[in-house]
Amino acid sequence: MIRHIVFFSAKDEAYIDQILEGLSLLTTIPHASRLEVARNRKADQLGNDIDIVVYGEFDSEAELAAYKAHDLYQESIKRVRPLRELRFAADYDVSAPSACPAG
């Protein structure tokens, strides 16, 4: 399984709801086994620059690629890109060994 996490900051706080609306299109794309779009709680003591988080789980690289190729993904980009300042994305394979011990 691949986890896909994207962080966004808005150019202006007034754009956050519009960005959420544009990103909500992603939740209707059928290729993710799980996809969430949420406003950051901004409770971190070291920094709260991120406004919105997208979290997705995909069964394979092919599913993630199909998600990114979907027309609604492109429409979401078209709506969100003019309103956002920063975008950071990371994908990782859940089956890869973890370096963090439990407990």
CSV table of C-alpha atoms in Angstrom, one decimal:
chain,number,residue,atom,x,y,z
A,1,MET,CA,0.0,0.0,0.0
A,2,ILE,CA,1.1,3.5,-0.8
A,3,ARG,CA,0.3,6.5,1.4
A,4,HIS,CA,0.1,9.9,-0.3
A,5,ILE,CA,0.2,13.0,1.9
A,6,VAL,CA,0.0,16.5,0.6
A,7,PHE,CA,0.2,19.8,2.6
A,8,PHE,CA,-1.1,23.1,1.4
A,9,SER,CA,-0.9,26.7,2.6
A,10,ALA,CA,-3.3,29.3,1.2
A,11,LYS,CA,-2.1,32.6,-0.3
A,12,ASP,CA,-4.7,34.3,1.9
A,13,GLU,CA,-6.7,32.9,4.8
A,14,ALA,CA,-9.8,34.0,2.9
A,15,TYR,CA,-9.1,31.3,0.3
A,16,ILE,CA,-9.0,28.3,2.7
A,17,ASP,CA,-12.7,27.3,2.1
A,18,GLN,CA,-12.3,27.6,-1.6
A,19,ILE,CA,-9.2,25.4,-1.5
A,20,LEU,CA,-11.1,22.8,0.6
A,21,GLU,CA,-13.9,22.9,-1.9
A,22,GLY,CA,-11.5,22.4,-4.9
A,23,LEU,CA,-9.7,19.6,-3.1
A,24,SER,CA,-12.9,17.9,-2.1
A,25,LEU,CA,-13.3,16.9,-5.8
A,26,LEU,CA,-10.5,14.4,-5.1
A,27,THR,CA,-12.7,12.4,-2.8
A,28,THR,CA,-14.9,11.3,-5.7
A,29,ILE,CA,-12.0,9.8,-7.7
A,30,PRO,CA,-12.5,6.0,-7.4
A,31,HIS,CA,-8.8,4.9,-7.3
A,32,ALA,CA,-8.0,5.6,-3.7
A,33,SER,CA,-8.9,3.0,-1.0
A,34,ARG,CA,-9.1,6.0,1.4
A,35,LEU,CA,-8.9,9.7,0.8
A,36,GLU,CA,-9.4,12.5,3.2
A,37,VAL,CA,-9.2,16.3,2.9
A,38,ALA,CA,-9.1,18.3,6.1
A,39,ARG,CA,-8.2,21.7,7.6
A,40,ASN,CA,-5.1,21.6,9.8
A,41,ARG,CA,-6.0,22.0,13.5
A,42,LYS,CA,-2.9,24.2,13.9
A,43,ALA,CA,-2.0,22.9,17.3
A,44,ASP,CA,1.7,22.3,16.7
A,45,GLN,CA,3.9,24.2,19.1
A,46,LEU,CA,6.7,24.7,16.5
A,47,GLY,CA,4.8,25.8,13.5
A,48,ASN,CA,1.4,26.1,11.9
A,49,ASP,CA,2.1,27.2,8.3
A,50,ILE,CA,0.1,24.4,6.8
A,51,ASP,CA,-3.7,25.1,6.2
A,52,ILE,CA,-4.9,22.0,4.6
A,53,VAL,CA,-3.9,18.3,4.5
A,54,VAL,CA,-4.8,15.6,1.9
A,55,TYR,CA,-4.3,12.0,3.0
A,56,GLY,CA,-4.7,9.1,0.6
A,57,GLU,CA,-4.1,5.4,0.6
A,58,PHE,CA,-3.6,3.4,-2.6
A,59,ASP,CA,-3.3,-0.3,-3.2
A,60,SER,CA,-0.6,0.1,-5.9
A,61,GLU,CA,1.5,2.5,-7.8
A,62,ALA,CA,-0.9,1.9,-10.8
A,63,GLU,CA,-3.9,3.1,-8.6
A,64,LEU,CA,-2.0,6.2,-7.5
A,65,ALA,CA,-1.0,7.0,-11.2
A,66,ALA,CA,-4.6,6.5,-12.3
A,67,TYR,CA,-5.8,8.9,-9.5
A,68,LYS,CA,-3.3,11.6,-10.7
A,69,ALA,CA,-4.4,11.1,-14.3
A,70,HIS,CA,-8.1,11.4,-13.6
A,71,ASP,CA,-10.0,14.4,-15.0
A,72,LEU,CA,-11.2,15.5,-11.6
A,73,TYR,CA,-7.6,15.6,-10.3
A,74,GLN,CA,-6.8,18.0,-13.1
A,75,GLU,CA,-9.9,20.0,-12.4
A,76,SER,CA,-8.9,20.2,-8.7
A,77,ILE,CA,-5.4,21.5,-9.7
A,78,LYS,CA,-7.0,24.1,-11.9
A,79,ARG,CA,-9.2,25.4,-9.0
A,80,VAL,CA,-6.6,25.2,-6.2
A,81,ARG,CA,-3.3,26.3,-7.8
A,82,PRO,CA,-4.2,30.0,-8.1
A,83,LEU,CA,-5.3,30.1,-4.4
A,84,ARG,CA,-2.4,28.2,-2.7
A,85,GLU,CA,1.0,29.3,-1.8
A,86,LEU,CA,2.9,26.2,-0.8
A,87,ARG,CA,2.3,22.5,-1.7
A,88,PHE,CA,4.4,19.7,-0.2
A,89,ALA,CA,3.8,16.1,-1.2
A,90,ALA,CA,5.2,12.8,0.0
A,91,ASP,CA,4.4,9.2,-1.0
A,92,TYR,CA,5.7,6.2,0.9
A,93,ASP,CA,5.3,2.4,0.7
A,94,VAL,CA,3.7,1.1,3.9
A,95,SER,CA,5.2,-2.4,3.4
A,96,ALA,CA,8.7,-0.9,3.7
A,97,PRO,CA,10.4,-1.6,7.1
A,98,SER,CA,10.0,1.0,9.8
A,99,ALA,CA,12.9,2.4,11.8
A,100,CYS,CA,10.7,3.3,14.7
A,101,PRO,CA,10.4,0.7,17.5
A,102,ALA,CA,7.0,0.3,19.1
A,103,GLY,CA,6.5,1.7,22.6
